[in-house]
Amino acid sequence: MVKETEHSDINTKGIAVIGLGFIGLPLALSYSMRGANVIGIDVIPELIDEINQGISHHLEQYNNLTIRDILKEQLTAKRFIATSNYYEASQQVDTYIVTVGIPIKDGVPNYTYIDSACNSIAKVLKEGDTVIIRSTVIPGTTEGRIAPLLQMKSGLIPGQDFYLAYASERIAEGRAFVEFESMPIALGGINEESAKRAKEILTIVTKAEVTISSIKTVETAKVIENIQRDVNIAMVQEFARFAQAFDIDTQELIKVANTHTRVNLLTPGPGVGGYCLPNAFYYLEPRAESLGVSLDLLRTARNINDGVPSAIVDRLEQALGTIHGKKIAVLGLAMKDYSNDDRISPPIDIVNILLSKGAKVFAYDPAVITTYDFKYPSLYDCVQDADALMLLTMQEEFRYLDWAEVISKLAEQAAIFDAKNIISLEMLTDGIKLLRI
Ligand SMILES: NC(=O)c1ccc[n+]([C@@H]2O[C@H](COP(=O)([O-])OP(=O)(O)OC[C@H]3O[C@@H](n4cnc5c(N)ncnc54)[C@H](O)[C@@H]3O)[C@@H](O)[C@H]2O)c1
């Protein structure tokens, strides 16, 4: 349990966190753990019911407590409750923190959810309230879209009648509680007073530096922070392809290059997934287009990363001769290691390509809760007599597997694609081929 902030430090009547997803729920609990009165708002009734029963499927932890433990503790202490009723919440809060996203579909941003959340806030907004946007947005959204929307619906003027600020959210799923506290925050206010007020709210949770800049700068910085990672990953994917063609080991190549004190190459994986990195380019692109700026390098990097799942299936196909009719065991469906998040997940893309080529896919992931026709509850049923095994993302359970035993269940002449460098040559039996990135 964190030391509760002195009550006098909590300079707010109550905080509504809008959107109770991967960011919103742990953020809401981070405030209530420190003594603030928090109401979480979401539009999914089943999610509200689950949360109010103390259930969360996220894998976040803090001080050896799971997010479920923390949630139950805060519900019992009556410092946190979830609702879908903006009006009821508005009677108990003077601060709104927005964590509703802008999904990308076919490269196009969908503003429906964030617009709807801001409309709902505007209907209940009172003079003197504070609105802090923490969602990742197309640069220019807070001042060009959200401020006018809030003003039009509420009749209140941002910066004059209520405070409005943008503070990007930079935490990584799986480390949310710790990083809400330790990750430096970039903040922009619609005016100086708004930035000052938002900083007071943010520092209830964060112990890290809060840097104040213009809203446009902070919105853009968030997007390019993610894009630089996307580009770096695309670069190592190309290095990996070169290494394969040149018959040298990619991991060793990167390790050697990284002995240079000014080089820090990332490790290539089965593709780039999740809500943040693959979407980032599509947040910058519309603004760049309207400004007449070309983003050729960034687009190329995005295309390279988008193409990784199909390049991986091609390699497996070469090793097997054909994919059609083969039983393929896929371990790990999450978008990254040790995650339950399967949104924009390269393993799911890989499975879909395999299915489109006529494979029989048997996938296993103990953390992902989504049901799929190709997902099974037993790892051993998946690998039994499989023609190929693909280890794509890690879960705790995979760390402790007896891999020699798993491999012994595969068909003779099976191929293994190990994206995680867990399986060593010594574990293989005769006839089994090992492919790595
Ligand atoms: N997930 C990450 O690791 C991460 C990291 C940094 C920043 N971000 C950004 O944070 C934001 C949230 O991401 P997330 O992963 O938590 O998304 P999420 O999809 O898990 O959560 C968003 C929640 O908002 C809810 N919602 C939709 N419309 C609503 C409305 N009108 N009112 C109230 N709730 C509504 C949805 O039901 C959902 O539960 C995004 O902008 C994302 O880019 C995410």
Coordinates of C-alpha atoms and ligand atoms in Angstrom, one line a residue:
M1 CA 0.0 0.0 0.0
V2 CA 1.3 3.5 -0.8
K3 CA 1.6 6.1 1.9
E4 CA -1.6 8.1 1.5
T5 CA -1.1 11.7 0.5
E6 CA -2.0 14.1 3.3
H7 CA -5.6 15.1 2.8
S8 CA -4.5 18.7 2.4
D9 CA -2.5 17.7 -0.7
I10 CA -5.6 16.5 -2.4
N11 CA -6.8 19.7 -3.7
T12 CA -10.0 18.4 -5.4
K13 CA -13.5 17.4 -4.3
G14 CA -13.3 14.3 -6.4
I15 CA -12.0 12.9 -9.7
A16 CA -13.8 11.3 -12.5
V17 CA -11.6 9.1 -14.7
I18 CA -13.4 8.6 -18.0
G19 CA -12.7 5.3 -19.7
L20 CA -11.9 2.3 -17.5
G21 CA -9.6 0.3 -19.9
F22 CA -5.9 -0.6 -19.7
I23 CA -5.0 3.0 -18.7
G24 CA -8.2 4.3 -16.9
L25 CA -8.7 1.6 -14.3
P26 CA -5.2 1.6 -12.9
L27 CA -5.0 5.4 -13.1
A28 CA -8.3 5.8 -11.2
L29 CA -7.0 3.4 -8.5
S30 CA -3.7 5.2 -8.3
Y31 CA -5.7 8.3 -7.2
S32 CA -7.9 6.5 -4.8
M33 CA -5.0 4.7 -3.2
R34 CA -3.6 8.1 -2.3
G35 CA -6.8 9.1 -0.6
A36 CA -8.7 10.9 -3.4
N37 CA -12.4 10.2 -4.0
V38 CA -12.6 8.7 -7.4
I39 CA -15.4 7.7 -9.7
G40 CA -14.6 5.7 -12.8
I41 CA -16.9 6.2 -15.8
D42 CA -17.3 3.8 -18.7
V43 CA -20.0 3.1 -21.3
I44 CA -19.8 -0.7 -21.1
P45 CA -22.4 -1.9 -18.5
E46 CA -20.8 -5.4 -18.1
L47 CA -17.4 -3.8 -17.4
I48 CA -18.9 -1.5 -14.8
D49 CA -20.6 -4.5 -13.1
E50 CA -17.4 -6.5 -13.1
I51 CA -15.3 -3.7 -11.8
N52 CA -17.8 -3.0 -9.0
Q53 CA -17.6 -6.7 -8.1
G54 CA -13.8 -6.3 -7.8
I55 CA -13.0 -8.1 -11.0
S56 CA -10.3 -7.0 -13.5
H57 CA -8.5 -9.1 -16.1
H58 CA -5.5 -6.7 -16.3
L59 CA -2.2 -8.1 -15.2
E60 CA -1.0 -4.9 -13.3
Q61 CA 0.6 -5.2 -9.9
Y62 CA 1.9 -2.8 -7.3
N63 CA 3.8 -3.6 -4.1
N64 CA 3.0 -7.3 -4.5
L65 CA -0.7 -6.6 -4.8
T66 CA -2.6 -7.5 -8.0
I67 CA -4.9 -5.0 -9.5
R68 CA -7.8 -7.1 -8.2
D69 CA -6.5 -6.8 -4.6
I70 CA -6.1 -3.0 -5.0
L71 CA -9.6 -2.7 -6.6
K72 CA -11.3 -4.7 -3.8
E73 CA -9.4 -2.6 -1.2
Q74 CA -10.5 0.7 -2.8
L75 CA -14.1 -0.5 -3.3
T76 CA -14.3 -1.5 0.4
A77 CA -12.8 1.8 1.5
K78 CA -15.5 3.5 -0.6
R79 CA -12.9 5.7 -2.3
F80 CA -13.6 4.2 -5.7
I81 CA -16.7 3.2 -7.6
A82 CA -17.5 2.7 -11.3
T83 CA -20.6 4.0 -13.0
S84 CA -21.9 4.9 -16.5
N85 CA -23.8 7.9 -15.1
Y86 CA -22.0 11.1 -15.9
Y87 CA -24.7 13.2 -14.1
E88 CA -24.4 11.3 -10.8
A89 CA -20.6 11.5 -11.0
S90 CA -20.6 15.2 -11.7
Q91 CA -22.3 15.8 -8.3
Q92 CA -19.3 14.4 -6.5
V93 CA -16.3 15.6 -8.6
D94 CA -14.7 18.7 -9.9
T95 CA -12.1 17.1 -12.1
Y96 CA -12.4 14.9 -15.2
I97 CA -9.4 12.9 -16.5
V98 CA -10.1 11.5 -20.0
T99 CA -8.5 8.2 -21.1
V100 CA -10.9 7.3 -23.9
G101 CA -9.0 6.4 -27.1
I102 CA -9.1 7.3 -30.8
P103 CA -9.0 3.9 -32.5
I104 CA -7.6 3.6 -36.0
K105 CA -9.4 1.5 -38.6
D106 CA -7.7 1.0 -42.0
G107 CA -5.4 3.9 -41.2
V108 CA -8.3 6.3 -40.4
P109 CA -8.8 7.8 -36.9
N110 CA -12.2 7.2 -35.4
Y111 CA -13.1 10.2 -33.1
T112 CA -16.6 8.8 -32.1
Y113 CA -15.6 7.6 -28.6
I114 CA -13.6 10.6 -27.5
D115 CA -16.2 13.0 -29.0
S116 CA -19.0 11.2 -27.1
A117 CA -17.0 11.3 -23.8
C118 CA -16.4 15.0 -24.2
N119 CA -20.0 15.6 -25.1
S120 CA -21.1 13.8 -21.9
I121 CA -18.6 15.8 -19.8
A122 CA -19.8 19.1 -21.4
K123 CA -23.4 18.3 -20.4
V124 CA -22.5 18.2 -16.7
L125 CA -19.5 20.5 -16.6
K126 CA -19.6 23.2 -13.9
E127 CA -17.8 26.5 -13.5
G128 CA -14.4 25.9 -11.8
D129 CA -14.1 22.3 -12.9
T130 CA -10.9 20.9 -14.5
V131 CA -10.7 18.7 -17.6
I132 CA -7.4 16.9 -18.3
I133 CA -7.1 14.9 -21.6
R134 CA -4.7 12.0 -21.2
S135 CA -5.6 10.1 -24.4
T136 CA -3.2 9.9 -27.3
V137 CA -4.5 12.3 -30.0
I138 CA -3.9 13.6 -33.5
P139 CA -1.8 16.7 -32.7
G140 CA -4.1 19.8 -32.5
T141 CA -7.1 17.8 -31.2
T142 CA -7.4 19.4 -27.7
E143 CA -7.5 23.0 -28.9
G144 CA -9.0 22.4 -32.3
R145 CA -11.7 19.9 -31.5
I146 CA -12.2 19.2 -27.7
A147 CA -12.1 22.8 -26.5
P148 CA -14.7 24.0 -29.0
L149 CA -16.9 20.9 -28.3
L150 CA -16.7 21.4 -24.5
Q151 CA -17.5 25.1 -24.9
M152 CA -20.4 24.6 -27.3
K153 CA -22.2 22.0 -25.2
S154 CA -21.5 23.5 -21.8
G155 CA -21.7 27.2 -22.6
L156 CA -18.5 27.6 -20.5
I157 CA -15.3 29.1 -21.8
P158 CA -12.1 27.0 -21.5
G159 CA -9.4 28.8 -19.5
Q160 CA -11.9 31.3 -18.2
D161 CA -14.8 29.3 -16.7
F162 CA -13.1 25.9 -16.4
Y163 CA -9.6 24.6 -16.6
L164 CA -8.5 22.6 -19.7
A165 CA -5.1 20.8 -20.1
Y166 CA -3.5 18.0 -22.0
A167 CA -1.0 15.6 -20.4
S168 CA 0.2 12.7 -22.5
E169 CA 0.0 9.2 -21.0
R170 CA 3.4 7.5 -21.4
I171 CA 3.2 4.4 -19.2
A172 CA 3.6 0.8 -20.5
E173 CA 1.0 -1.8 -19.9
G174 CA 2.2 -4.2 -17.2
R175 CA 4.0 -1.4 -15.3
A176 CA 1.1 1.0 -15.0
F177 CA 1.0 1.6 -11.2
V178 CA 4.8 2.1 -11.0
E179 CA 5.1 4.3 -14.0
F180 CA 2.1 6.5 -13.1
E181 CA 4.3 7.4 -10.2
S182 CA 7.7 7.5 -11.8
M183 CA 7.3 8.5 -15.5
P184 CA 8.0 12.2 -16.1
I185 CA 4.9 14.0 -17.4
A186 CA 4.6 16.4 -20.3
L187 CA 1.8 18.9 -19.7
G188 CA 0.2 21.7 -21.7
G189 CA -2.6 24.0 -20.5
I190 CA -5.0 26.1 -22.6
N191 CA -3.7 28.9 -20.4
E192 CA -1.2 29.2 -17.5
E193 CA -3.8 28.7 -14.9
S194 CA -5.1 25.5 -16.5
A195 CA -1.5 24.1 -16.6
K196 CA -1.0 25.0 -12.9
R197 CA -4.3 23.5 -11.9
A198 CA -3.6 20.3 -13.9
K199 CA -0.2 20.0 -12.3
E200 CA -1.8 20.0 -8.9
I201 CA -4.0 17.1 -9.9
L202 CA -1.2 15.2 -11.6
T203 CA 1.2 15.5 -8.7
I204 CA -1.3 13.7 -6.4
V205 CA 0.0 10.5 -8.1
T206 CA 3.3 11.4 -9.8
K207 CA 6.6 11.9 -8.0
A208 CA 8.3 12.6 -11.3
E209 CA 9.1 15.8 -13.1
V210 CA 6.1 17.6 -14.8
T211 CA 7.3 19.7 -17.7
I212 CA 5.0 22.4 -19.0
S213 CA 4.9 23.2 -22.7
S214 CA 2.3 24.1 -25.3
I215 CA -0.6 21.7 -25.8
K216 CA 0.4 21.2 -29.5
T217 CA 4.0 20.4 -28.5
V218 CA 2.9 17.8 -25.8
E219 CA 0.4 16.2 -28.2
T220 CA 3.0 15.9 -30.9
A221 CA 5.8 14.7 -28.6
K222 CA 3.6 11.8 -27.4
V223 CA 3.0 10.7 -31.0
I224 CA 6.6 10.9 -32.1
E225 CA 7.8 9.1 -28.9
N226 CA 5.8 6.1 -30.1
I227 CA 6.8 6.5 -33.8
Q228 CA 10.6 6.5 -33.0
R229 CA 10.1 3.1 -31.5
D230 CA 8.2 1.9 -34.5
V231 CA 11.0 3.1 -36.8
N232 CA 13.7 1.5 -34.6
I233 CA 11.9 -1.8 -34.7
A234 CA 11.5 -1.6 -38.5
M235 CA 15.2 -1.0 -38.7
V236 CA 16.2 -4.1 -36.7
Q237 CA 13.7 -6.2 -38.7
E238 CA 15.7 -5.2 -41.8
F239 CA 19.0 -6.0 -40.0
A240 CA 17.5 -9.4 -39.1
R241 CA 16.6 -10.2 -42.7
F242 CA 20.1 -9.3 -43.7
A243 CA 21.6 -11.5 -41.0
Q244 CA 19.4 -14.5 -42.1
A245 CA 20.5 -14.1 -45.7
F246 CA 24.2 -13.7 -44.7
D247 CA 23.9 -16.7 -42.4
I248 CA 24.8 -14.9 -39.2
D249 CA 22.9 -15.0 -35.9
T250 CA 20.7 -11.9 -35.5
Q251 CA 20.8 -11.9 -31.7
E252 CA 24.6 -12.2 -31.7
L253 CA 24.8 -9.4 -34.4
I254 CA 22.7 -7.1 -32.2
K255 CA 24.6 -8.0 -29.1
V256 CA 27.9 -7.2 -30.8
A257 CA 26.7 -3.9 -32.3
N258 CA 25.3 -2.9 -28.8
T259 CA 28.8 -3.2 -27.3
H260 CA 29.4 0.2 -28.9
T261 CA 28.6 2.7 -26.2
R262 CA 26.5 4.9 -28.4
V263 CA 24.5 2.1 -30.1
N264 CA 21.3 0.7 -28.6
L265 CA 19.5 -1.6 -31.0
L266 CA 16.2 -3.2 -30.0
T267 CA 15.5 -6.9 -30.3
P268 CA 13.3 -7.8 -33.3
G269 CA 10.1 -9.7 -32.5
P270 CA 7.1 -11.1 -34.4
G271 CA 5.8 -7.6 -35.3
V272 CA 4.6 -4.4 -33.6
G273 CA 1.3 -4.6 -31.7
G274 CA -0.9 -3.0 -29.1
Y275 CA -2.8 0.2 -29.1
C276 CA 0.1 2.6 -29.1
L277 CA 2.9 1.9 -31.5
P278 CA 1.0 0.8 -34.7
N279 CA -1.5 3.6 -34.3
A280 CA 1.1 6.4 -33.8
F281 CA 1.9 7.0 -37.4
Y282 CA -1.8 7.3 -38.3
Y283 CA -2.1 10.1 -35.6
L284 CA 0.7 12.1 -37.1
E285 CA -0.2 11.5 -40.8
P286 CA -3.5 13.5 -41.0
R287 CA -1.9 16.5 -39.4
A288 CA 1.2 16.2 -41.6
E289 CA -1.0 15.9 -44.7
S290 CA -2.9 19.1 -43.8
L291 CA 0.4 20.9 -43.3
G292 CA 1.9 19.5 -46.6
V293 CA 4.7 17.6 -44.8
S294 CA 5.7 14.2 -46.2
L295 CA 6.5 11.3 -43.8
D296 CA 8.2 8.9 -46.2
L297 CA 10.6 7.3 -43.8
L298 CA 7.9 6.9 -41.1
R299 CA 5.5 5.3 -43.6
T300 CA 8.1 2.9 -44.9
A301 CA 8.9 1.8 -41.3
R302 CA 5.1 1.3 -40.6
N303 CA 4.8 -0.8 -43.8
I304 CA 7.8 -2.9 -42.8
N305 CA 6.4 -3.6 -39.4
D306 CA 3.0 -4.4 -40.9
G307 CA 4.6 -6.9 -43.2
V308 CA 6.4 -8.9 -40.5
P309 CA 3.7 -11.5 -39.7
S310 CA 3.4 -12.4 -43.4
A311 CA 7.2 -12.6 -43.7
I312 CA 7.3 -15.0 -40.7
V313 CA 4.6 -17.2 -42.2
D314 CA 6.6 -17.3 -45.5
R315 CA 9.7 -18.6 -43.6
L316 CA 7.6 -21.3 -41.9
E317 CA 6.1 -22.3 -45.2
Q318 CA 9.6 -22.6 -46.7
A319 CA 10.6 -24.9 -43.9
L320 CA 7.4 -27.1 -44.1
G321 CA 7.0 -27.1 -47.9
T322 CA 3.4 -26.1 -47.5
I323 CA 1.1 -24.7 -44.8
H324 CA -2.0 -26.2 -46.2
G325 CA -3.4 -29.0 -44.0
K326 CA -0.6 -28.7 -41.4
K327 CA -1.4 -28.7 -37.7
I328 CA 0.3 -25.6 -36.2
A329 CA 0.6 -24.9 -32.5
V330 CA 0.8 -21.2 -31.7
L331 CA 1.9 -20.3 -28.2
G332 CA 1.3 -16.6 -27.1
L333 CA -1.5 -14.5 -28.6
A334 CA -1.0 -11.3 -26.7
M335 CA 0.4 -8.2 -28.5
K336 CA 3.6 -8.3 -26.3
D337 CA 5.2 -10.5 -23.7
Y338 CA 3.5 -11.0 -20.3
S339 CA 0.3 -9.1 -21.5
N340 CA -3.4 -10.0 -21.7
D341 CA -3.9 -7.4 -24.4
D342 CA -4.6 -8.9 -27.8
R343 CA -5.6 -5.7 -29.6
I344 CA -3.6 -5.2 -32.8
S345 CA -1.7 -8.3 -32.0
P346 CA 1.0 -9.7 -34.5
P347 CA 0.3 -13.3 -33.3
I348 CA -3.3 -12.9 -34.2
D349 CA -2.3 -11.6 -37.6
I350 CA 0.0 -14.6 -38.0
V351 CA -2.8 -17.0 -37.1
N352 CA -5.1 -15.4 -39.6
I353 CA -2.5 -15.7 -42.4
L354 CA -2.0 -19.4 -41.4
L355 CA -5.7 -20.0 -41.5
S356 CA -6.0 -18.3 -44.9
K357 CA -3.4 -20.7 -46.2
G358 CA -5.4 -23.7 -45.0
A359 CA -3.5 -24.5 -41.7
K360 CA -5.2 -26.1 -38.7
V361 CA -4.2 -23.7 -36.0
F362 CA -4.3 -24.7 -32.3
A363 CA -3.4 -21.7 -30.2
Y364 CA -2.8 -21.4 -26.5
D365 CA -2.4 -18.3 -24.2
P366 CA -3.2 -18.5 -20.5
A367 CA -3.5 -14.7 -20.1
V368 CA -5.6 -13.6 -23.1
I369 CA -9.3 -13.8 -22.2
T370 CA -10.8 -13.3 -25.6
T371 CA -12.3 -16.5 -27.1
Y372 CA -11.3 -17.5 -30.6
D373 CA -12.3 -20.7 -32.5
F374 CA -8.6 -21.5 -32.8
K375 CA -7.8 -21.1 -29.0
Y376 CA -7.6 -24.1 -26.7
P377 CA -7.4 -24.4 -22.9
S378 CA -4.6 -27.1 -23.0
L379 CA -1.1 -26.4 -24.2
Y380 CA -0.4 -30.1 -24.6
D381 CA -3.4 -30.7 -26.8
C382 CA -2.1 -27.9 -29.0
V383 CA 1.4 -29.3 -29.5
Q384 CA 0.4 -33.0 -29.7
D385 CA 1.5 -34.2 -33.2
A386 CA 1.8 -30.7 -34.5
D387 CA 3.7 -30.1 -37.7
A388 CA 5.0 -26.8 -36.4
L389 CA 5.2 -24.9 -33.1
M390 CA 5.4 -21.1 -33.1
L391 CA 6.4 -19.4 -29.8
L392 CA 5.3 -15.8 -30.5
T393 CA 4.9 -14.0 -27.2
M394 CA 5.9 -15.0 -23.6
Q395 CA 3.6 -15.7 -20.7
E396 CA 4.8 -16.5 -17.2
E397 CA 3.8 -20.2 -17.7
F398 CA 6.1 -20.6 -20.7
R399 CA 9.2 -19.7 -18.6
Y400 CA 8.8 -22.8 -16.5
L401 CA 7.8 -25.3 -19.3
D402 CA 9.8 -28.4 -19.8
W403 CA 10.6 -27.5 -23.4
A404 CA 12.2 -30.9 -24.2
E405 CA 8.9 -32.5 -23.1
V406 CA 6.9 -30.1 -25.3
I407 CA 9.1 -30.8 -28.3
S408 CA 8.8 -34.5 -27.8
K409 CA 5.1 -34.2 -28.4
L410 CA 5.5 -32.7 -31.9
A411 CA 5.3 -34.7 -35.1
E412 CA 8.6 -36.0 -36.5
Q413 CA 10.2 -33.5 -38.9
A414 CA 8.3 -30.7 -37.3
A415 CA 9.5 -27.1 -37.5
I416 CA 9.8 -24.7 -34.6
F417 CA 9.6 -21.0 -35.0
D418 CA 10.9 -19.4 -31.8
A419 CA 10.5 -15.7 -31.7
K420 CA 11.6 -15.5 -28.1
N421 CA 15.0 -17.3 -28.2
I422 CA 13.9 -19.8 -25.5
I423 CA 14.5 -23.0 -27.4
S424 CA 18.1 -24.1 -27.7
L425 CA 19.6 -26.5 -30.3
E426 CA 20.3 -29.0 -27.4
M427 CA 16.6 -29.4 -26.8
L428 CA 15.9 -30.6 -30.3
T429 CA 15.5 -34.2 -31.4
D430 CA 16.6 -35.5 -34.8
G431 CA 14.6 -34.1 -37.7
I432 CA 13.2 -31.0 -35.9
K433 CA 14.1 -27.7 -37.5
L434 CA 14.6 -24.6 -35.5
L435 CA 13.9 -21.1 -37.0
R436 CA 14.5 -17.9 -35.2
I437 CA 14.1 -14.2 -36.1
Ligands
LIG1 N1 -2.7 0.9 -23.4 C1 -1.5 1.5 -23.3 O1 -0.5 0.9 -23.0 C2 -1.4 3.0 -23.4 C3 -0.2 3.7 -23.0 C4 -0.2 5.1 -23.2 C5 -1.3 5.8 -23.7 N2 -2.4 5.1 -24.1 C6 -3.5 5.9 -24.6 O2 -4.5 5.9 -23.5 C7 -5.8 5.9 -24.1 C8 -6.6 4.7 -23.5 O3 -6.0 3.5 -23.9 P1 -6.5 2.1 -23.3 O4 -5.5 1.1 -23.7 O5 -6.8 2.3 -21.8 O6 -7.9 1.9 -24.1 P2 -9.1 0.9 -23.7 O7 -9.8 0.6 -25.0 O8 -8.5 -0.2 -22.9 O9 -10.0 1.8 -22.7 C9 -10.8 2.8 -23.2 C10 -12.1 2.7 -22.4 O10 -12.9 3.9 -22.8 C11 -14.3 3.4 -22.8 N3 -15.1 4.4 -23.4 C12 -15.4 4.5 -24.8 N4 -16.3 5.6 -25.0 C13 -16.5 6.1 -23.8 C14 -17.3 7.2 -23.3 N5 -18.0 7.9 -24.2 N6 -17.4 7.5 -22.0 C15 -16.7 6.7 -21.1 N7 -15.9 5.7 -21.5 C16 -15.8 5.4 -22.8 C17 -14.2 2.1 -23.4 O11 -15.4 1.3 -23.1 C18 -12.9 1.5 -22.8 O12 -13.2 0.7 -21.7 C19 -5.6 5.8 -25.6 O13 -5.7 7.1 -26.1 C20 -4.3 5.3 -25.7 O14 -3.7 5.6 -27.0 C21 -2.5 3.8 -23.9

